[in-house]
Every structure is written in C-alpha cells, then in structure tokens.
Coordinates of C-alpha atoms in Angstrom, one line a residue:
Chain A
X7 CA -4.1 -37.4 -25.8
X8 CA -6.8 -40.0 -26.2
X9 CA -7.6 -40.1 -22.5
X10 CA -8.2 -36.4 -22.1
X11 CA -11.9 -35.4 -21.9
X12 CA -13.4 -33.8 -25.0
X13 CA -14.8 -30.2 -25.1
X14 CA -18.4 -31.2 -24.4
X15 CA -17.3 -33.4 -21.5
X16 CA -15.2 -30.6 -20.0
X17 CA -18.2 -28.2 -20.4
X18 CA -20.7 -30.6 -18.6
X19 CA -18.2 -31.5 -15.9
X20 CA -17.6 -27.9 -15.0
X21 CA -21.3 -27.0 -14.4
X22 CA -22.3 -29.7 -11.9
X23 CA -20.3 -32.9 -11.5
X24 CA -17.1 -31.0 -10.9
X25 CA -18.6 -27.7 -9.7
X26 CA -15.6 -25.5 -8.8
X27 CA -17.2 -24.3 -5.6
X28 CA -19.3 -27.1 -4.2
X29 CA -17.2 -30.0 -5.4
X30 CA -13.6 -28.8 -5.6
X31 CA -13.9 -26.1 -2.9
X32 CA -11.9 -23.6 -5.0
X33 CA -12.2 -19.9 -5.0
X34 CA -14.0 -19.6 -1.7
X35 CA -12.9 -16.0 -1.1
X36 CA -15.3 -14.3 -3.6
X37 CA -18.0 -16.8 -2.8
X38 CA -18.1 -15.7 0.8
X39 CA -17.2 -12.1 0.4
X40 CA -19.4 -10.8 -2.5
X41 CA -22.4 -12.9 -2.0
X42 CA -24.5 -10.5 0.1
X43 CA -26.5 -9.2 -2.9
X44 CA -27.3 -10.5 -6.3
X45 CA -26.0 -7.5 -8.3
X46 CA -22.5 -7.8 -6.9
X47 CA -22.5 -11.5 -7.3
X48 CA -23.5 -11.3 -11.0
X49 CA -20.8 -8.7 -11.7
X50 CA -18.2 -10.9 -9.9
X51 CA -19.3 -14.0 -11.8
X52 CA -19.0 -12.0 -15.1
X53 CA -15.5 -10.8 -14.2
X54 CA -14.4 -14.3 -13.3
X55 CA -15.8 -15.6 -16.6
X56 CA -14.0 -13.0 -18.6
X57 CA -10.6 -13.6 -16.8
X58 CA -11.0 -17.4 -16.9
X59 CA -11.9 -17.5 -20.6
X60 CA -9.1 -15.2 -21.7
X61 CA -6.5 -16.9 -19.5
X62 CA -7.5 -20.4 -20.6
X63 CA -7.4 -19.4 -24.3
X64 CA -4.0 -17.6 -24.0
X65 CA -2.5 -20.5 -22.0
X66 CA -3.7 -23.0 -24.5
X67 CA -2.2 -21.0 -27.4
X68 CA 1.2 -20.9 -25.8
X69 CA 1.1 -24.4 -24.3
X70 CA 3.9 -25.7 -26.5
X71 CA 6.2 -22.9 -25.5
X72 CA 5.8 -23.4 -21.7
X73 CA 8.7 -24.7 -19.7
X74 CA 7.6 -26.8 -16.8
X75 CA 9.4 -24.9 -14.0
X76 CA 8.2 -21.5 -15.3
X77 CA 4.6 -22.3 -16.1
X78 CA 3.1 -21.1 -12.8
X79 CA 4.8 -17.7 -13.2
X80 CA 3.5 -17.4 -16.8
X81 CA 0.0 -18.4 -15.6
X82 CA 0.0 -15.8 -12.8
X83 CA 1.2 -13.0 -15.1
X84 CA -1.3 -13.9 -17.8
X85 CA -4.1 -13.8 -15.2
X86 CA -2.9 -10.6 -13.6
X87 CA -2.9 -8.9 -17.0
X88 CA -6.5 -9.9 -17.7
X89 CA -7.6 -9.0 -14.2
X90 CA -6.1 -5.5 -14.7
X91 CA -8.2 -5.2 -17.9
X92 CA -11.4 -6.4 -16.2
X93 CA -10.7 -4.0 -13.3
X94 CA -10.3 -1.0 -15.6
X95 CA -13.4 -1.9 -17.6
X96 CA -15.5 -2.1 -14.4
X97 CA -14.1 1.2 -13.2
X98 CA -14.9 2.9 -16.5
X99 CA -18.5 1.6 -17.0
X100 CA -19.7 0.5 -13.6
X101 CA -17.9 2.8 -11.2
X102 CA -20.2 2.4 -8.2
X103 CA -20.0 -1.4 -8.5
X104 CA -16.3 -1.4 -8.8
X105 CA -16.2 0.7 -5.5
X106 CA -18.5 -1.9 -3.8
X107 CA -16.4 -4.9 -5.0
X108 CA -13.2 -3.1 -3.9
X109 CA -10.2 -5.4 -3.5
X110 CA -12.1 -8.5 -4.5
X111 CA -11.7 -7.9 -8.2
X112 CA -7.8 -7.7 -8.0
X113 CA -8.0 -10.8 -5.7
X114 CA -9.3 -12.8 -8.7
X115 CA -5.5 -13.1 -9.5
X116 CA -5.0 -15.4 -6.6
X117 CA -8.3 -17.3 -7.2
X118 CA -7.4 -20.9 -7.3
X119 CA -10.1 -21.8 -9.9
X120 CA -8.3 -20.0 -12.7
X121 CA -4.8 -21.3 -12.0
X122 CA -6.2 -24.8 -11.5
X123 CA -8.0 -24.7 -14.9
X124 CA -4.9 -23.4 -16.6
X125 CA -2.9 -26.2 -15.1
X126 CA -5.4 -29.0 -15.5
X127 CA -6.9 -28.3 -18.8
X128 CA -5.6 -25.3 -20.8
X129 CA -1.9 -26.2 -20.7
X130 CA -2.6 -29.7 -22.1
X131 CA -5.5 -29.3 -24.6
X132 CA -6.6 -27.3 -27.7
X133 CA -8.0 -23.8 -27.7
X134 CA -11.5 -25.0 -28.3
X135 CA -11.5 -27.5 -25.5
X136 CA -9.9 -24.9 -23.2
X137 CA -12.6 -22.3 -24.0
X138 CA -15.5 -24.7 -23.5
X139 CA -13.9 -25.8 -20.2
X140 CA -13.6 -22.2 -19.1
X141 CA -17.2 -21.5 -19.9
X142 CA -18.4 -24.6 -18.1
X143 CA -16.4 -23.9 -15.0
X144 CA -17.5 -20.2 -15.0
X145 CA -21.1 -21.3 -15.3
X146 CA -20.6 -23.6 -12.4
X147 CA -19.0 -20.8 -10.4
X148 CA -21.8 -18.4 -11.3
X149 CA -24.4 -20.9 -10.3
X150 CA -22.8 -21.5 -6.9
X151 CA -22.2 -17.8 -6.2
X152 CA -25.7 -16.7 -7.2
X153 CA -27.3 -19.6 -5.2
X154 CA -25.6 -18.3 -2.0
X155 CA -26.2 -14.7 -2.9
X156 CA -29.9 -15.3 -3.5
X157 CA -30.4 -16.9 -0.1
X158 CA -28.4 -14.2 1.7
X159 CA -30.1 -11.3 -0.1
X160 CA -33.7 -12.7 0.3
X161 CA -33.3 -13.6 4.0
X162 CA -31.1 -10.7 4.9
X163 CA -33.1 -7.9 3.3
X164 CA -36.3 -9.5 1.9
X165 CA -35.3 -8.4 -1.6
X166 CA -34.0 -10.1 -4.8
X167 CA -32.1 -7.9 -7.2
X168 CA -33.2 -5.0 -5.1
X169 CA -36.9 -5.9 -5.8
X170 CA -39.0 -6.8 -2.7
X171 CA -40.1 -10.4 -2.8
X172 CA -41.0 -11.0 0.9
X173 CA -43.8 -9.0 2.5
X174 CA -42.7 -5.8 4.2
X175 CA -43.5 -7.3 7.6
X176 CA -40.5 -9.6 7.1
X177 CA -38.0 -9.0 9.9
X178 CA -34.7 -8.7 8.1
X179 CA -32.2 -11.3 9.2
X180 CA -29.4 -8.8 9.2
X181 CA -26.9 -11.5 10.2
X182 CA -27.3 -13.1 6.8
X183 CA -26.0 -10.0 5.1
X184 CA -23.0 -9.7 7.5
X185 CA -19.9 -11.9 7.4
X186 CA -21.2 -14.8 9.6
X187 CA -24.2 -15.3 7.3
X188 CA -21.8 -16.1 4.5
X189 CA -20.1 -18.9 6.5
X190 CA -23.4 -20.3 7.7
X191 CA -25.2 -20.2 4.3
X192 CA -22.3 -21.8 2.5
X193 CA -21.8 -24.5 5.2
X194 CA -25.5 -25.5 5.1
X195 CA -25.6 -25.4 1.3
X196 CA -22.5 -27.6 1.2
X197 CA -24.0 -30.1 3.6
X198 CA -27.3 -30.1 1.6
X199 CA -25.4 -30.9 -1.6
X200 CA -23.5 -33.7 0.1
X201 CA -26.7 -35.1 1.4
X202 CA -28.5 -35.0 -2.0
X203 CA -25.5 -36.5 -3.8
X204 CA -25.1 -39.3 -1.3
X205 CA -28.8 -40.2 -1.5
X206 CA -28.6 -40.7 -5.3
Chain B
X16 CA -4.3 12.6 15.9
X17 CA -1.0 11.5 17.3
X18 CA 1.1 9.0 15.4
X19 CA 1.0 6.4 18.1
X20 CA -2.8 6.5 18.4
X21 CA -3.1 5.9 14.7
X22 CA -0.7 3.0 14.8
X23 CA -2.6 1.5 17.7
X24 CA -5.9 1.8 15.9
X25 CA -4.6 0.3 12.7
X26 CA -3.1 -2.7 14.7
X27 CA -6.3 -3.3 16.7
X28 CA -8.4 -3.0 13.5
X29 CA -6.3 -5.4 11.5
X30 CA -5.9 -8.0 14.3
X31 CA -9.4 -8.1 15.8
X32 CA -12.1 -5.8 14.5
X33 CA -11.7 -6.3 10.8
X34 CA -10.0 -9.7 11.1
X35 CA -8.6 -10.8 7.7
X36 CA -10.2 -14.2 7.8
X37 CA -13.5 -13.6 9.6
X38 CA -14.4 -10.2 8.3
X39 CA -12.7 -9.9 4.8
X40 CA -12.7 -13.6 4.0
X41 CA -9.2 -13.6 2.7
X42 CA -7.0 -16.6 3.4
X43 CA -10.0 -19.0 3.6
X44 CA -8.1 -21.8 1.8
X45 CA -5.5 -22.4 4.6
X46 CA -8.2 -21.6 7.2
X47 CA -10.2 -24.6 5.9
X48 CA -7.3 -26.8 4.8
X49 CA -4.5 -26.5 7.4
X50 CA -6.6 -26.1 10.6
X51 CA -6.7 -29.7 11.6
X52 CA -4.0 -29.5 14.4
X53 CA -3.0 -26.6 16.6
X54 CA 0.7 -26.9 16.0
X55 CA 0.3 -26.9 12.2
X56 CA -2.1 -24.0 12.4
X57 CA 0.3 -22.0 14.5
X58 CA 3.2 -22.8 12.0
X59 CA 1.0 -21.7 9.1
X60 CA 0.1 -18.5 11.0
X61 CA 3.7 -17.7 11.7
X62 CA 4.7 -18.3 8.0
X63 CA 1.9 -16.0 6.8
X64 CA 2.8 -13.3 9.3
X65 CA 6.4 -13.5 8.1
X66 CA 5.7 -13.4 4.4
X67 CA 3.0 -10.7 4.7
X68 CA 5.5 -8.4 6.5
X69 CA 8.1 -8.9 3.7
X70 CA 5.5 -8.4 1.0
X71 CA 4.1 -5.3 2.7
X72 CA 7.6 -3.8 2.9
X73 CA 8.2 -4.5 -0.8
X74 CA 4.8 -3.2 -1.8
X75 CA 5.2 0.0 0.2
X76 CA 8.7 0.7 -1.4
X77 CA 7.5 -0.2 -4.9
X78 CA 4.3 1.9 -4.6
X79 CA 6.0 5.0 -3.1
X80 CA 9.0 5.1 -5.3
X81 CA 7.9 3.6 -8.6
X82 CA 4.2 3.2 -9.1
X83 CA 2.3 6.2 -7.6
X84 CA 1.8 9.3 -9.7
X85 CA 4.9 11.5 -9.5
X86 CA 6.9 8.8 -7.8
X87 CA 10.6 9.9 -7.5
X88 CA 12.3 6.9 -9.1
X89 CA 10.2 6.6 -12.2
X90 CA 10.3 10.4 -12.6
X91 CA 14.1 10.3 -12.5
X92 CA 14.3 7.5 -15.0
X93 CA 11.7 9.0 -17.3
X94 CA 13.5 12.3 -17.1
X95 CA 16.2 10.9 -19.5
X96 CA 13.7 10.3 -22.2
X97 CA 11.0 12.9 -22.0
X98 CA 10.7 16.5 -20.9
X99 CA 10.6 17.1 -17.1
X100 CA 6.9 18.1 -16.9
X101 CA 5.8 15.0 -18.8
X102 CA 8.0 12.9 -16.6
X103 CA 6.4 14.4 -13.4
X104 CA 2.9 13.2 -14.6
X105 CA 3.9 9.5 -15.1
X106 CA 1.4 7.2 -13.4
X107 CA 2.2 3.5 -13.3
X108 CA -0.6 2.4 -11.0
X109 CA -2.2 0.4 -13.8
X110 CA 0.7 -2.0 -13.5
X111 CA 0.3 -2.5 -9.8
X112 CA -1.4 -5.9 -9.8
X113 CA 1.1 -7.5 -12.1
X114 CA 4.0 -6.0 -10.1
X115 CA 2.6 -7.0 -6.7
X116 CA 2.0 -10.6 -7.7
X117 CA 5.4 -10.8 -9.2
X118 CA 7.1 -9.3 -6.1
X119 CA 5.2 -11.6 -3.8
X120 CA 5.9 -14.8 -5.6
X121 CA 9.6 -14.0 -6.2
X122 CA 10.1 -12.9 -2.6
X123 CA 8.5 -16.1 -1.3
X124 CA 10.9 -18.1 -3.4
X125 CA 13.9 -16.2 -2.1
X126 CA 12.8 -16.3 1.5
X127 CA 12.3 -20.1 1.2
X128 CA 15.8 -20.6 -0.2
X129 CA 17.3 -18.4 2.4
X130 CA 15.5 -19.9 5.3
X131 CA 16.3 -23.4 4.1
X132 CA 20.0 -22.6 3.8
X133 CA 20.6 -20.6 7.0
X134 CA 17.8 -21.5 9.5
X135 CA 17.2 -25.2 9.1
X136 CA 15.3 -25.4 12.4
X137 CA 13.0 -22.6 11.4
X138 CA 12.6 -24.2 8.0
X139 CA 11.5 -27.6 9.4
X140 CA 8.9 -25.8 11.5
X141 CA 7.2 -23.6 8.9
X142 CA 9.2 -23.8 5.7
X143 CA 6.9 -26.4 4.2
X144 CA 4.1 -23.9 4.2
X145 CA 6.0 -21.2 2.4
X146 CA 5.3 -22.2 -1.2
X147 CA 1.6 -22.7 -0.4
X148 CA 1.2 -19.1 0.7
X149 CA 2.3 -17.5 -2.5
X150 CA -1.3 -17.7 -3.7
X151 CA -2.8 -16.9 -0.4
X152 CA -5.2 -14.0 -0.9
X153 CA -4.3 -12.5 2.5
X154 CA -0.8 -11.4 1.2
X155 CA -2.2 -9.7 -1.9
X156 CA -5.0 -8.2 0.1
X157 CA -2.6 -6.5 2.5
X158 CA -0.7 -5.1 -0.5
X159 CA -3.9 -3.8 -2.0
X160 CA -5.0 -2.2 1.2
X161 CA -1.6 -0.4 1.5
X162 CA -1.8 0.7 -2.1
X163 CA -5.3 2.2 -1.6
X164 CA -4.0 4.1 1.4
X165 CA -1.1 5.5 -0.6
X166 CA -2.6 6.2 -4.0
X167 CA -6.3 6.5 -3.1
X168 CA -6.0 9.4 -0.6
X169 CA -6.9 12.9 -1.6
X170 CA -4.3 14.7 0.6
X171 CA -0.7 13.5 0.0
X172 CA 0.1 14.1 3.7
X173 CA -2.4 11.4 4.7
X174 CA -0.6 8.7 2.6
X175 CA 0.6 5.9 4.8
X176 CA 4.2 5.8 5.7
X177 CA 6.3 2.6 6.2
X178 CA 5.4 2.3 9.9
X179 CA 1.7 2.2 9.3
X180 CA 2.0 -0.2 6.4
X181 CA 4.1 -2.7 8.4
X182 CA 1.8 -2.4 11.4
X183 CA -1.2 -3.4 9.2
X184 CA 0.8 -6.3 7.8
X185 CA 2.1 -7.7 11.0
X186 CA -1.2 -7.4 12.9
X187 CA -3.1 -8.7 10.0
X188 CA -0.9 -11.8 10.2
X189 CA -1.4 -11.9 13.9
X190 CA -5.2 -11.8 13.4
X191 CA -4.9 -14.6 10.9
X192 CA -2.9 -16.6 13.4
X193 CA -5.5 -16.0 16.1
X194 CA -8.4 -17.1 13.9
X195 CA -6.7 -20.2 12.5
X196 CA -5.4 -21.4 16.0
X197 CA -8.9 -21.0 17.6
X198 CA -10.3 -22.8 14.6
X199 CA -7.8 -25.7 14.9
X200 CA -8.5 -26.0 18.7
X201 CA -12.2 -26.3 18.0
X202 CA -11.6 -28.8 15.2
X203 CA -9.4 -31.1 17.4
X204 CA -12.4 -31.4 19.7
X205 CA -14.8 -31.8 16.8
X206 CA -13.2 -35.1 15.9
X207 CA -14.6 -36.6 19.1
X208 CA -18.2 -35.5 18.2
X209 CA -20.8 -37.3 16.4
X210 CA -21.4 -35.1 13.4
X211 CA -24.2 -35.9 10.9
X212 CA -22.7 -37.4 7.8
X213 CA -23.4 -34.6 5.2
X214 CA -21.9 -32.0 7.6
X215 CA -18.6 -33.9 8.1
X216 CA -15.5 -32.2 6.8
X217 CA -15.6 -28.7 5.3
X218 CA -19.3 -28.0 5.9
X219 CA -19.0 -28.2 9.7
X220 CA -15.8 -26.2 9.6
X221 CA -17.6 -23.4 7.7
X222 CA -20.4 -23.4 10.2
X223 CA -18.0 -23.2 13.1
X224 CA -16.3 -20.3 11.2
X225 CA -19.6 -18.6 11.0
X226 CA -20.1 -18.8 14.8
X227 CA -16.5 -17.5 15.3
X228 CA -17.3 -14.6 12.9
X229 CA -20.3 -13.9 15.0
X230 CA -18.2 -13.8 18.2
X231 CA -15.7 -11.5 16.4
X232 CA -18.6 -9.2 15.5
X233 CA -18.6 -8.2 19.2
X234 CA -15.6 -6.1 18.4
X235 CA -17.5 -3.9 15.9
X236 CA -17.4 -0.3 16.8
X237 CA -14.6 -0.6 19.3
X238 CA -12.3 1.3 17.0
X239 CA -14.6 4.3 16.4
X240 CA -15.3 4.4 20.2
X241 CA -11.6 4.5 20.9
X242 CA -11.0 7.0 18.2
X243 CA -13.6 9.3 19.7
X244 CA -12.2 8.8 23.2
X245 CA -8.6 9.4 22.2
X246 CA -9.0 12.6 20.1
X247 CA -9.7 15.6 22.3
X248 CA -12.6 17.4 20.7

C-alpha cells in the first residue's frame, strides 16, 4: 500500500484540493437545501461529520471481512445506522432544529460523499487514516456549506447567525432565501472557484 | 374534502408546485449529470418514475403493516413472545431508515434483473440507469414523505392510504421528468453558446436550474387557492 496517501495528505486533500462540494461535486442535495441560514447549515455539517467519521471508522475496522460484491450494501447499512443515531440525538436535544431540517437528515444516507469516502479510503486504509480523511472531508464540506449559507443568509435577510449585520434599510433579497437563490449562489460560487484556480 | 380532490391536489403539488428537483433539491445528481441529451433525460425520468412507484408501494406496505406503532403484523408476531398489551405498543419506527434503504436497493436489483430477462427492449432504453438510481435521494425522499404522512399524523383517520401514497410517488416522478427534460432541452442549445470559461459545465447548469426554479415559483399558492375554491365553506 505504498502508493496510498498518508493520513496527513488525506486530511489536507479533503479540505481544499479535493473539496467534496466544489471539486468533486458530491452531496449537492444538502448544500442546496439547508443553506438558507447559518444555524441549519452548521447543524447539518455537524451531523454529516458525525456520520462520516463513524462510518469511515467502522468500515475501516471491518475492511478485511468485506466481500467485494456485498460491500456497497454493508456501507449503506452502516451509514443508515449512524444516520438513525444522529437523527434521534437531534430530535432529543435540538427538537426545533430537527423539525426545520426535516427529511434532509435521513437523506444523509444517500449522500454520495459518505459512500464515496468509504469506497475510496476507508475500505483500503487503516483506522487512523480513515478517521483523518473523514475529518478532512467533513471540514471541506462544512466550509463549502457555510460559505453558501453565509451569502444566502446575509443577502436574503441581512442577518448572520440571526444577528443583524447589514443596516435595517437593506431591502431583503427574498429570492436568495428561496430555492432559486440556492442554485444561483452555488453556480456563481462554483464559477468563481474555477476562475481562481485556473488563474493560479 | 372529497377523496378525488385530495388526490388531485397531491398530484399537482408533487408534479409542479413542490417539484422534487426545483423545490426540494432531491435528485440533483442526475439532474446535473444525465441532462445532456433529451432522450437520455427522458429515459432517466422514466426509470426514476418506475422505481419510485415500486419503492413507494413497498414503503407504504412496510410502514402500515410492520413499522408504525400498533401495526398489525408486528403485533401478531410479538403476540407469541410477550403479553398482548405489550405487543400492541410495539413501535418499530426507529428502524425505518435502515428498512427503507434496504427495501429500495434490493427492489432495484430485482427490477433490474426482471426487466433484463423479460423486457429486453425496455431494458435497452432505460435499464442502464437502474443501478444509478438506488442512491438517488428522490426515491428515499418519497418514502420519507409517505412515512411522515402515516406515522406523523395526530388523527389515525388522516393517515395516507395506498392511493395517496402512489399518487405522490408517480407524480413526483413525473415532476422529476418534466424538470430534467426541460433542463436537457436548454443544455442542448447551450452547447452552441459562447459561455465564459469559468462557467462552463456544471456552473452554468446550476444557474439555468436557478432560473427554472424561479419559473416554477410561479406555481406557488396554486394549491391553497384550489383547495379553498374546491371546499365549500
């Protein structure tokens, strides 16, 4: 396994060079759906981090037992178990937030980021590498999600984390908080990132 | 409210007003990935509609008879092991996510094998998309919506029956097809345009999606207006 990236490389790659959202275009569903305010975005990112970390660690522990044709099923069931745990924890401690996020927490099960990391990294490498990969990728995901959420919340309501940052005279761009705003913000951000990286 | 009105409103809501792709953002991956040509987009849309209907049927059956609190089948099975009043209180909803994802992926596998064996023509037109849509969020989303309308309601009489659930699934699939075919039509023409370099590829697709979502916002409020008009006060 000499050609596999080390734990540190995995961590660094996840945050920017291989950012799951902007570079690999994975897990777009929550990025578009729960990015209309920062609180929801942070909760979502925390849930994804929890599920990704646990799923990667468990997959890495059982990687020698996996049969090739059954591995996807095992990944999915592992992820579904941890998503159920995350969903119950949210419902117990942050009831209002779990109502707001609604179906998007269970939809983490079919989020491609997690199954992709299980397949690419955790099913081949040691527990430590898998965990650092999970943290790197989740950090990258959290950065992407909160960058979009920040733009949408500030322009859409003039507030950031429900604190007013723009003057009260700001005409709220309601469209930014509605579904079209998600597509437009993400499209423009993606183009900006392409532009910056091609100018390097 | 009459049953037909309810069905009609669910259908309209799922297909246009709360479009799966443009309002709930589920099924974005094929929306961006497979929307390059109209025929492919249409094939993908048909495959999704097909699978979503089967998944919704399974999901309704599983939820009503096994998972929901006091479901008949689990009550009957548990009756062999514990006393009757304990068995009546059995609530398996905590298992729902695991059960749904398992039901979806295994049914997709079976459907794929069946279609390949018995309908080769159908298979060549949309069979290639079948494995892809196991992890399509739209399918699980439909199941979760149905579940929340069975388990989440306060009054047991309001729980969705099979007809309502299937209507949601079929018209959700139709809404997905409408969105992805429109998108593919626009993208075919986009290839002739001179797009600035950073915007090429996914970025411009998302911006076009944003404009489409704005157009679909025009449907907002149609359902409540119709509801008010159809229910005699």
